[in-house]
Amino acid sequence: MELLEGKTMGTQDPNEVSTKQQRIAELAKRHAGVALKTLAHHMDIGWLKEAFQRTRKDGATGVDGVTAEQYEQNLEGNLAALLERVKSGNYRAPPVRRVHIPKGDGQETRPIGIPTLEDKVLQRAVLMLLEPVYEQQFLDCSHGFRPGRSPHTALESFWKSMMTMGGGWVLEVDLKKFFDTLPHQPLQQVVRQRVCDGVVLRLIGKWLNAGVVEEGRLEFPEAGTPQGGVISPLLANVFLHEVLDEWFEATVKPRLQGSAFMVRYADDLIIGFASEHDARRVLEVLPKRAAKYGLTVHPAKTRLVYFRPRRNPTQEEPGSFDFLGFTHLWSRSKKGNWVIKQRTAKSRFTRALRRVAQWCRAMRSQLTVRQQHAELSKKLRGHYGYYGIIGNSDALRRFLFEVTGVWRKWLDRRSQRKSVPWHKLETWRRKYPLPSPYLRTANP
């Protein structure tokens, strides 16, 4: 399917790129179900420059050690050389550098892949081509890494759907090591259903097979796409749209006795049911559906939760579950009505506080009190920005209280000879007050 003629030289401003993306989206919508054969010709120098501008500049470097500042010194020449290698088929995707970050309670870690700066730019450029195409077919249940969507839209969607349903059963679904086990061949087959551009398909294949460097060893995993790669979230959404979203909407829901809904943020997934019978039927067939595409539903972490308000003493006590950093539970509102409350999950609270404590300990002698105050204020505002939703004020106040105590503790240990006088700590607290909790948005 022919798209628009793209420029091959010169510069391009963000408005021109947005206009091209809009026209690609209109064409993809008009020809739903048709595989688009020519997309890469839109990727000119101007397109790559815009991709560079949208690429995070302060992230860790890849295997080549090149920083954004170094790459930008000859930006035009570097991008021109990159474009020539891409269009000629000579581009070689460098391996990603793997690091591990704490997960959950800190006992486990999650592998993160760090591409080179140039690879990030190219992945961003391809993402800019593919996003307008796939946004025309993605469903409302999908919220992860999509324009105009976020964890908070997913939380709001669940809240509204379950409140409308009046409670029911919630199926927590855990796809075991999804990003590490995502099968390459089925993924590429799904992509080809909508995109047949040879340049784009070759690049995706090269990224999937680029290899991983960890502690000096180069490995070539047969499955998986590195978390941390710019293109990985989109590929995950494309695959799970086929595996779960469309299947649930077109095949599962018409066969259910009662109402049901799904909310998915990347590989984090919950399904709400009005009927226990429906919930157990889906729980039974879901592992088979995942296995068909090379995925595994974790048997221990996937569970069915009774989630209905207790309206009389003889009724079963409702359960709770964690989703996107919040514990979801039924509770009475100030007016006495049953509502779903979303509160900071214990594991997330503990992890966030541990990170603050580690930072305070490391920085207690390296930064002035004024500098520490500025950085801690940023950390608190970031915490409020995510967890500041209606019904979670108590957890926000407790987090501020705990952070204040941790900061005071490590300020007191700045001197190895003697403790800082209490009156001085109080003076510092009054002079450098940490920001009070606030709500990021209004919940329904």
CSV table of C-alpha atoms in Angstrom, one decimal:
chain,number,residue,atom,x,y,z
A,1,MET,CA,0.0,0.0,0.0
A,2,GLU,CA,1.7,3.2,-1.1
A,3,LEU,CA,1.9,6.0,1.4
A,4,LEU,CA,2.9,9.6,0.9
A,5,GLU,CA,6.1,10.7,-0.9
A,6,GLY,CA,8.7,11.5,1.7
A,7,LYS,CA,11.6,14.0,1.6
A,8,THR,CA,15.0,12.5,1.4
A,9,MET,CA,17.0,15.6,2.3
A,10,GLY,CA,16.8,18.8,4.4
A,11,THR,CA,15.3,19.5,7.7
A,12,GLN,CA,11.8,18.9,9.1
A,13,ASP,CA,10.0,20.5,12.0
A,14,PRO,CA,7.8,18.6,14.6
A,15,ASN,CA,4.7,19.9,12.9
A,16,GLU,CA,5.6,18.3,9.6
A,17,VAL,CA,6.4,15.0,11.3
A,18,SER,CA,3.0,15.2,13.1
A,19,THR,CA,1.3,15.9,9.8
A,20,LYS,CA,2.9,12.9,8.2
A,21,GLN,CA,1.9,10.7,11.2
A,22,GLN,CA,-1.6,11.9,11.0
A,23,ARG,CA,-1.9,11.1,7.3
A,24,ILE,CA,-0.3,7.7,7.9
A,25,ALA,CA,-2.9,7.1,10.6
A,26,GLU,CA,-5.8,8.1,8.3
A,27,LEU,CA,-4.5,5.8,5.6
A,28,ALA,CA,-4.1,2.9,8.0
A,29,LYS,CA,-7.6,3.5,9.3
A,30,ARG,CA,-9.1,3.7,5.8
A,31,HIS,CA,-7.4,0.4,4.8
A,32,ALA,CA,-7.9,-1.6,8.0
A,33,GLY,CA,-6.6,-5.1,7.7
A,34,VAL,CA,-4.3,-4.3,4.8
A,35,ALA,CA,-0.6,-4.8,5.2
A,36,LEU,CA,1.3,-1.5,4.5
A,37,LYS,CA,4.2,-2.1,2.2
A,38,THR,CA,6.0,1.3,2.2
A,39,LEU,CA,6.6,3.2,5.4
A,40,ALA,CA,10.4,3.6,5.5
A,41,HIS,CA,10.5,6.3,2.8
A,42,HIS,CA,9.1,8.7,5.4
A,43,MET,CA,12.3,8.3,7.4
A,44,ASP,CA,14.5,11.1,6.1
A,45,ILE,CA,17.1,13.3,7.9
A,46,GLY,CA,14.3,15.5,9.2
A,47,TRP,CA,12.5,12.5,10.6
A,48,LEU,CA,15.7,11.2,12.3
A,49,LYS,CA,16.3,14.7,13.8
A,50,GLU,CA,12.9,14.7,15.3
A,51,ALA,CA,13.5,11.2,16.6
A,52,PHE,CA,16.8,12.4,18.2
A,53,GLN,CA,14.9,15.3,19.9
A,54,ARG,CA,12.4,12.8,21.3
A,55,THR,CA,15.1,10.5,22.6
A,56,ARG,CA,16.1,10.8,26.3
A,57,LYS,CA,19.5,12.3,26.5
A,58,ASP,CA,20.4,11.6,30.2
A,59,GLY,CA,20.1,7.8,30.1
A,60,ALA,CA,22.9,5.3,30.6
A,61,THR,CA,25.1,4.7,27.6
A,62,GLY,CA,25.1,1.5,25.6
A,63,VAL,CA,28.0,-0.9,24.7
A,64,ASP,CA,29.8,1.8,22.7
A,65,GLY,CA,29.8,4.4,25.5
A,66,VAL,CA,28.7,7.2,23.2
A,67,THR,CA,26.7,10.0,25.0
A,68,ALA,CA,24.1,12.3,23.5
A,69,GLU,CA,26.5,15.2,23.7
A,70,GLN,CA,29.2,13.4,21.8
A,71,TYR,CA,26.7,12.2,19.1
A,72,GLU,CA,25.2,15.7,18.8
A,73,GLN,CA,28.6,17.3,18.0
A,74,ASN,CA,28.2,16.0,14.4
A,75,LEU,CA,24.5,15.3,14.4
A,76,GLU,CA,23.8,16.0,10.7
A,77,GLY,CA,26.7,13.8,9.6
A,78,ASN,CA,25.9,11.0,12.1
A,79,LEU,CA,22.2,10.9,11.1
A,80,ALA,CA,23.1,11.0,7.4
A,81,ALA,CA,25.4,8.0,7.8
A,82,LEU,CA,22.8,6.2,9.9
A,83,LEU,CA,20.1,6.8,7.2
A,84,GLU,CA,22.4,5.5,4.4
A,85,ARG,CA,23.1,2.3,6.4
A,86,VAL,CA,19.4,1.8,7.1
A,87,LYS,CA,18.2,2.3,3.5
A,88,SER,CA,21.0,0.2,2.0
A,89,GLY,CA,20.4,-2.7,4.5
A,90,ASN,CA,23.9,-2.4,6.0
A,91,TYR,CA,22.8,-1.3,9.4
A,92,ARG,CA,24.0,-3.7,12.1
A,93,ALA,CA,22.1,-3.5,15.4
A,94,PRO,CA,24.6,-3.4,18.3
A,95,PRO,CA,24.0,-5.7,21.3
A,96,VAL,CA,22.3,-4.2,24.3
A,97,ARG,CA,24.0,-3.8,27.6
A,98,ARG,CA,22.1,-5.6,30.3
A,99,VAL,CA,21.9,-4.4,33.9
A,100,HIS,CA,19.6,-5.6,36.8
A,101,ILE,CA,17.4,-3.3,38.9
A,102,PRO,CA,15.6,-4.2,42.1
A,103,LYS,CA,12.1,-5.6,41.7
A,104,GLY,CA,9.2,-5.7,44.2
A,105,ASP,CA,10.6,-6.1,47.7
A,106,GLY,CA,14.2,-5.8,46.6
A,107,GLN,CA,14.9,-9.5,46.8
A,108,GLU,CA,14.4,-10.1,43.1
A,109,THR,CA,15.8,-8.1,40.1
A,110,ARG,CA,14.5,-7.2,36.7
A,111,PRO,CA,16.9,-7.3,33.7
A,112,ILE,CA,17.0,-4.0,31.7
A,113,GLY,CA,18.5,-3.7,28.3
A,114,ILE,CA,20.3,-0.5,27.4
A,115,PRO,CA,20.8,0.2,23.7
A,116,THR,CA,23.3,2.5,22.2
A,117,LEU,CA,22.3,6.2,21.7
A,118,GLU,CA,22.2,5.8,18.0
A,119,ASP,CA,20.1,2.6,18.3
A,120,LYS,CA,17.7,4.5,20.6
A,121,VAL,CA,17.3,7.2,17.9
A,122,LEU,CA,16.6,4.6,15.2
A,123,GLN,CA,14.2,2.7,17.3
A,124,ARG,CA,12.4,6.0,18.1
A,125,ALA,CA,12.2,6.8,14.4
A,126,VAL,CA,10.6,3.4,13.6
A,127,LEU,CA,8.3,3.8,16.5
A,128,MET,CA,7.1,7.1,15.0
A,129,LEU,CA,6.3,5.2,11.8
A,130,LEU,CA,4.5,2.3,13.4
A,131,GLU,CA,2.6,4.0,16.2
A,132,PRO,CA,0.1,5.8,13.9
A,133,VAL,CA,-0.6,2.4,12.2
A,134,TYR,CA,-1.2,0.3,15.2
A,135,GLU,CA,-3.1,3.0,17.2
A,136,GLN,CA,-5.9,2.4,14.6
A,137,GLN,CA,-6.5,-1.1,15.8
A,138,PHE,CA,-5.5,-1.2,19.4
A,139,LEU,CA,-8.5,-1.6,21.8
A,140,ASP,CA,-9.6,0.5,24.7
A,141,CYS,CA,-8.6,-2.2,27.2
A,142,SER,CA,-4.9,-1.5,26.4
A,143,HIS,CA,-3.2,1.4,28.3
A,144,GLY,CA,0.5,0.7,28.4
A,145,PHE,CA,2.9,3.0,26.5
A,146,ARG,CA,0.3,4.5,24.3
A,147,PRO,CA,-0.3,8.2,23.4
A,148,GLY,CA,-2.7,9.8,25.8
A,149,ARG,CA,-2.8,6.7,28.1
A,150,SER,CA,-1.0,5.9,31.3
A,151,PRO,CA,-1.2,3.7,34.4
A,152,HIS,CA,-3.8,6.2,35.8
A,153,THR,CA,-6.1,5.7,32.8
A,154,ALA,CA,-5.9,2.0,33.4
A,155,LEU,CA,-6.7,2.4,37.1
A,156,GLU,CA,-9.6,4.7,36.3
A,157,SER,CA,-10.9,2.2,33.7
A,158,PHE,CA,-10.9,-0.6,36.2
A,159,TRP,CA,-12.5,1.6,38.9
A,160,LYS,CA,-15.4,2.7,36.6
A,161,SER,CA,-16.0,-0.8,35.1
A,162,MET,CA,-16.0,-2.6,38.5
A,163,MET,CA,-18.1,0.1,40.2
A,164,THR,CA,-20.6,-0.1,37.4
A,165,MET,CA,-20.6,-3.9,37.7
A,166,GLY,CA,-21.2,-3.6,41.5
A,167,GLY,CA,-18.4,-6.0,42.2
A,168,GLY,CA,-17.7,-9.5,41.1
A,169,TRP,CA,-14.6,-11.6,40.6
A,170,VAL,CA,-11.1,-10.4,39.5
A,171,LEU,CA,-8.7,-12.6,37.6
A,172,GLU,CA,-5.1,-11.5,38.2
A,173,VAL,CA,-3.0,-12.7,35.3
A,174,ASP,CA,0.8,-13.0,35.4
A,175,LEU,CA,2.6,-13.8,32.2
A,176,LYS,CA,5.7,-15.5,33.4
A,177,LYS,CA,8.8,-13.4,32.4
A,178,PHE,CA,7.0,-12.1,29.4
A,179,PHE,CA,9.7,-9.7,28.0
A,180,ASP,CA,12.3,-12.5,28.4
A,181,THR,CA,10.3,-15.2,26.7
A,182,LEU,CA,8.4,-13.3,24.0
A,183,PRO,CA,8.9,-15.6,21.0
A,184,HIS,CA,10.6,-14.0,18.0
A,185,GLN,CA,9.0,-15.8,15.1
A,186,PRO,CA,5.3,-15.6,16.2
A,187,LEU,CA,5.9,-11.9,17.0
A,188,GLN,CA,7.3,-11.2,13.5
A,189,GLN,CA,4.4,-13.1,12.0
A,190,VAL,CA,1.9,-10.9,13.9
A,191,VAL,CA,3.8,-7.7,12.8
A,192,ARG,CA,3.6,-8.8,9.1
A,193,GLN,CA,-0.2,-8.9,9.3
A,194,ARG,CA,-0.1,-5.1,9.3
A,195,VAL,CA,3.3,-4.1,8.1
A,196,CYS,CA,5.2,-5.5,5.1
A,197,ASP,CA,7.8,-2.8,4.6
A,198,GLY,CA,11.1,-4.6,4.1
A,199,VAL,CA,13.3,-2.0,5.7
A,200,VAL,CA,11.1,-1.9,8.9
A,201,LEU,CA,10.8,-5.7,9.1
A,202,ARG,CA,14.6,-6.1,8.7
A,203,LEU,CA,15.3,-3.6,11.5
A,204,ILE,CA,12.9,-5.3,13.8
A,205,GLY,CA,14.5,-8.7,13.1
A,206,LYS,CA,18.0,-7.2,13.7
A,207,TRP,CA,16.9,-5.8,17.0
A,208,LEU,CA,15.4,-9.0,18.2
A,209,ASN,CA,18.6,-10.9,17.3
A,210,ALA,CA,21.1,-8.3,18.3
A,211,GLY,CA,22.4,-10.1,21.4
A,212,VAL,CA,23.0,-9.0,25.0
A,213,VAL,CA,26.2,-8.1,26.7
A,214,GLU,CA,26.4,-8.8,30.5
A,215,GLU,CA,29.5,-8.8,32.5
A,216,GLY,CA,31.6,-8.9,29.3
A,217,ARG,CA,29.8,-11.9,27.9
A,218,LEU,CA,27.9,-11.7,24.6
A,219,GLU,CA,24.8,-13.9,24.4
A,220,PHE,CA,22.1,-14.3,21.7
A,221,PRO,CA,18.8,-15.3,23.4
A,222,GLU,CA,16.4,-17.2,21.2
A,223,ALA,CA,13.4,-15.4,22.7
A,224,GLY,CA,12.6,-12.1,24.4
A,225,THR,CA,12.9,-8.4,23.7
A,226,PRO,CA,14.9,-6.3,26.2
A,227,GLN,CA,13.0,-4.1,28.6
A,228,GLY,CA,14.5,-0.6,28.1
A,229,GLY,CA,14.5,-0.7,24.4
A,230,VAL,CA,12.4,2.1,22.8
A,231,ILE,CA,10.6,-0.3,20.4
A,232,SER,CA,10.0,-3.1,22.9
A,233,PRO,CA,6.7,-1.7,24.5
A,234,LEU,CA,5.1,-1.3,21.1
A,235,LEU,CA,6.1,-4.8,20.0
A,236,ALA,CA,4.7,-6.1,23.2
A,237,ASN,CA,1.4,-4.3,22.6
A,238,VAL,CA,1.2,-5.6,19.0
A,239,PHE,CA,1.7,-9.2,20.2
A,240,LEU,CA,-0.6,-9.0,23.2
A,241,HIS,CA,-3.3,-7.3,21.1
A,242,GLU,CA,-3.4,-10.5,19.0
A,243,VAL,CA,-2.9,-13.0,21.8
A,244,LEU,CA,-5.3,-11.4,24.4
A,245,ASP,CA,-7.1,-8.3,23.5
A,246,GLU,CA,-8.9,-9.3,20.3
A,247,TRP,CA,-9.3,-12.8,21.5
A,248,PHE,CA,-11.1,-11.7,24.7
A,249,GLU,CA,-13.3,-9.1,22.9
A,250,ALA,CA,-14.2,-11.2,19.8
A,251,THR,CA,-14.2,-14.8,21.1
A,252,VAL,CA,-14.5,-14.9,24.9
A,253,LYS,CA,-17.0,-12.2,25.8
A,254,PRO,CA,-19.8,-13.3,23.4
A,255,ARG,CA,-19.7,-16.8,25.1
A,256,LEU,CA,-19.9,-15.5,28.7
A,257,GLN,CA,-23.1,-15.6,30.7
A,258,GLY,CA,-22.5,-12.2,32.4
A,259,SER,CA,-20.6,-9.0,31.8
A,260,ALA,CA,-16.8,-8.9,31.8
A,261,PHE,CA,-14.0,-6.5,31.0
A,262,MET,CA,-10.3,-6.5,30.7
A,263,VAL,CA,-7.7,-3.9,31.6
A,264,ARG,CA,-4.1,-4.3,30.4
A,265,TYR,CA,-1.0,-2.2,30.9
A,266,ALA,CA,1.8,-3.9,28.8
A,267,ASP,CA,2.0,-7.3,30.4
A,268,ASP,CA,0.2,-6.4,33.6
A,269,LEU,CA,-3.3,-7.7,33.2
A,270,ILE,CA,-6.6,-8.0,35.2
A,271,ILE,CA,-10.0,-9.3,34.0
A,272,GLY,CA,-13.2,-8.5,35.9
A,273,PHE,CA,-16.3,-10.8,35.8
A,274,ALA,CA,-19.8,-10.5,37.1
A,275,SER,CA,-20.1,-14.3,37.1
A,276,GLU,CA,-17.8,-16.7,39.0
A,277,HIS,CA,-18.7,-19.4,36.5
A,278,ASP,CA,-17.4,-17.2,33.6
A,279,ALA,CA,-14.2,-16.3,35.6
A,280,ARG,CA,-13.3,-20.0,36.2
A,281,ARG,CA,-14.0,-20.9,32.5
A,282,VAL,CA,-11.6,-18.2,31.4
A,283,LEU,CA,-9.0,-19.1,34.0
A,284,GLU,CA,-9.1,-22.7,32.6
A,285,VAL,CA,-8.6,-21.7,28.9
A,286,LEU,CA,-6.2,-18.8,29.4
A,287,PRO,CA,-3.0,-20.9,29.8
A,288,LYS,CA,-3.9,-22.8,26.6
A,289,ARG,CA,-4.3,-19.6,24.7
A,290,ALA,CA,-1.0,-18.2,26.0
A,291,ALA,CA,0.8,-21.5,25.2
A,292,LYS,CA,-0.4,-21.4,21.7
A,293,TYR,CA,1.8,-18.3,21.2
A,294,GLY,CA,4.7,-19.4,23.2
A,295,LEU,CA,3.8,-17.7,26.5
A,296,THR,CA,3.3,-19.1,30.0
A,297,VAL,CA,0.7,-18.1,32.5
A,298,HIS,CA,2.4,-18.2,35.9
A,299,PRO,CA,0.4,-20.8,37.9
A,300,ALA,CA,1.3,-19.4,41.4
A,301,LYS,CA,0.9,-15.7,40.6
A,302,THR,CA,-2.3,-16.0,38.6
A,303,ARG,CA,-5.3,-16.1,40.9
A,304,LEU,CA,-9.0,-15.5,41.1
A,305,VAL,CA,-10.1,-13.0,43.7
A,306,TYR,CA,-13.7,-12.6,45.1
A,307,PHE,CA,-14.2,-8.9,44.9
A,308,ARG,CA,-17.7,-7.9,46.0
A,309,PRO,CA,-18.7,-5.6,48.8
A,310,ARG,CA,-19.9,-7.2,52.0
A,311,ARG,CA,-23.5,-5.9,52.3
A,312,ASN,CA,-24.6,-8.3,55.1
A,313,PRO,CA,-22.8,-10.3,57.9
A,314,THR,CA,-23.4,-13.6,56.2
A,315,GLN,CA,-21.7,-12.6,53.0
A,316,GLU,CA,-18.1,-13.6,52.2
A,317,GLU,CA,-15.4,-11.1,53.1
A,318,PRO,CA,-14.1,-9.5,49.8
A,319,GLY,CA,-10.5,-10.0,48.9
A,320,SER,CA,-8.0,-7.5,47.7
A,321,PHE,CA,-5.3,-7.4,45.0
A,322,ASP,CA,-2.4,-5.3,43.7
A,323,PHE,CA,-2.4,-3.7,40.3
A,324,LEU,CA,0.0,-1.0,39.0
A,325,GLY,CA,1.4,-0.2,42.4
A,326,PHE,CA,-1.9,0.1,44.2
A,327,THR,CA,-3.8,-2.3,46.5
A,328,HIS,CA,-7.5,-2.4,45.4
A,329,LEU,CA,-10.1,-3.1,48.1
A,330,TRP,CA,-13.7,-2.4,49.0
A,331,SER,CA,-14.3,0.1,51.8
A,332,ARG,CA,-17.0,2.5,53.1
A,333,SER,CA,-16.9,6.1,51.9
A,334,LYS,CA,-17.5,9.0,54.2
A,335,LYS,CA,-21.2,8.9,53.2
A,336,GLY,CA,-21.3,5.2,54.1
A,337,ASN,CA,-21.4,3.8,50.6
A,338,TRP,CA,-19.4,0.9,49.4
A,339,VAL,CA,-16.6,2.1,47.1
A,340,ILE,CA,-13.3,0.7,45.7
A,341,LYS,CA,-10.3,2.3,47.4
A,342,GLN,CA,-6.9,2.3,45.7
A,343,ARG,CA,-4.0,2.7,48.2
A,344,THR,CA,-0.3,2.5,47.8
A,345,ALA,CA,0.7,-1.2,47.8
A,346,LYS,CA,2.8,-2.1,50.8
A,347,SER,CA,5.7,-3.5,48.6
A,348,ARG,CA,5.8,-0.2,46.6
A,349,PHE,CA,5.7,1.9,49.8
A,350,THR,CA,8.6,-0.1,51.3
A,351,ARG,CA,10.6,0.0,48.1
A,352,ALA,CA,10.2,3.8,47.7
A,353,LEU,CA,11.2,4.5,51.3
A,354,ARG,CA,14.2,2.1,51.1
A,355,ARG,CA,15.5,4.0,48.0
A,356,VAL,CA,15.1,7.4,49.8
A,357,ALA,CA,17.0,6.0,52.8
A,358,GLN,CA,19.8,4.7,50.6
A,359,TRP,CA,20.0,8.1,48.8
A,360,CYS,CA,20.1,10.0,52.1
A,361,ARG,CA,22.8,7.8,53.5
A,362,ALA,CA,24.9,8.2,50.3
A,363,MET,CA,24.4,12.0,50.0
A,364,ARG,CA,24.6,13.0,53.6
A,365,SER,CA,28.2,14.3,53.3
A,366,GLN,CA,28.3,15.0,49.6
A,367,LEU,CA,25.6,17.5,49.3
A,368,THR,CA,24.7,20.6,51.4
A,369,VAL,CA,21.4,20.6,53.3
A,370,ARG,CA,20.0,23.0,50.8
A,371,GLN,CA,20.9,20.6,47.9
A,372,GLN,CA,19.5,17.6,49.7
A,373,HIS,CA,16.3,19.5,50.4
A,374,ALA,CA,15.9,20.3,46.7
A,375,GLU,CA,16.5,16.7,45.6
A,376,LEU,CA,14.3,15.2,48.2
A,377,SER,CA,11.5,17.6,47.2
A,378,LYS,CA,11.8,16.4,43.7
A,379,LYS,CA,11.5,12.8,44.8
A,380,LEU,CA,8.5,13.5,47.0
A,381,ARG,CA,6.7,15.4,44.1
A,382,GLY,CA,7.4,12.4,41.9
A,383,HIS,CA,5.9,10.1,44.5
A,384,TYR,CA,2.8,12.3,44.9
A,385,GLY,CA,2.6,12.6,41.1
A,386,TYR,CA,2.0,8.9,40.8
A,387,TYR,CA,0.3,7.9,44.1
A,388,GLY,CA,-1.6,11.1,44.7
A,389,ILE,CA,-5.1,9.9,43.9
A,390,ILE,CA,-8.3,10.3,45.9
A,391,GLY,CA,-8.6,7.9,48.7
A,392,ASN,CA,-4.8,7.5,49.1
A,393,SER,CA,-4.1,10.6,51.2
A,394,ASP,CA,-3.2,8.7,54.4
A,395,ALA,CA,-0.5,6.7,52.6
A,396,LEU,CA,0.9,10.0,51.2
A,397,ARG,CA,1.1,11.6,54.6
A,398,ARG,CA,2.7,8.5,56.1
A,399,PHE,CA,5.3,8.5,53.3
A,400,LEU,CA,6.1,12.2,54.0
A,401,PHE,CA,6.4,11.4,57.8
A,402,GLU,CA,8.7,8.4,57.1
A,403,VAL,CA,10.9,10.4,54.6
A,404,THR,CA,11.2,13.3,57.1
A,405,GLY,CA,12.4,10.9,59.8
A,406,VAL,CA,14.9,9.2,57.5
A,407,TRP,CA,16.3,12.5,56.4
A,408,ARG,CA,16.6,13.7,60.0
A,409,LYS,CA,18.3,10.5,60.9
A,410,TRP,CA,21.1,10.8,58.3
A,411,LEU,CA,21.5,14.6,58.9
A,412,ASP,CA,22.2,13.6,62.5
A,413,ARG,CA,25.0,11.3,61.3
A,414,ARG,CA,26.7,13.9,59.0
A,415,SER,CA,29.4,14.3,61.7
A,416,GLN,CA,31.2,11.2,62.9
A,417,ARG,CA,32.3,12.9,66.1
A,418,LYS,CA,29.0,13.9,67.7
A,419,SER,CA,25.4,14.2,67.0
A,420,VAL,CA,23.9,17.3,65.6
A,421,PRO,CA,22.0,19.2,68.3
A,422,TRP,CA,18.2,18.7,68.2
A,423,HIS,CA,17.5,22.4,68.0
A,424,LYS,CA,19.7,22.6,64.9
A,425,LEU,CA,17.8,19.7,63.3
A,426,GLU,CA,14.5,21.5,64.1
A,427,THR,CA,15.9,24.7,62.6
A,428,TRP,CA,16.8,22.9,59.4
A,429,ARG,CA,13.3,21.3,59.3
A,430,ARG,CA,11.6,24.7,59.5
A,431,LYS,CA,14.0,26.3,57.0
A,432,TYR,CA,13.8,23.5,54.5
A,433,PRO,CA,10.2,22.1,54.7
A,434,LEU,CA,9.5,19.2,52.5
A,435,PRO,CA,6.5,19.5,50.2
A,436,SER,CA,3.1,18.4,51.6
A,437,PRO,CA,1.1,15.7,49.9
A,438,TYR,CA,-1.2,16.7,47.1
A,439,LEU,CA,-3.5,14.8,44.7
A,440,ARG,CA,-2.4,14.6,41.1
A,441,THR,CA,-6.0,14.3,39.7
A,442,ALA,CA,-9.5,13.7,40.7
A,443,ASN,CA,-10.7,10.1,40.7
A,444,PRO,CA,-14.3,9.4,39.7
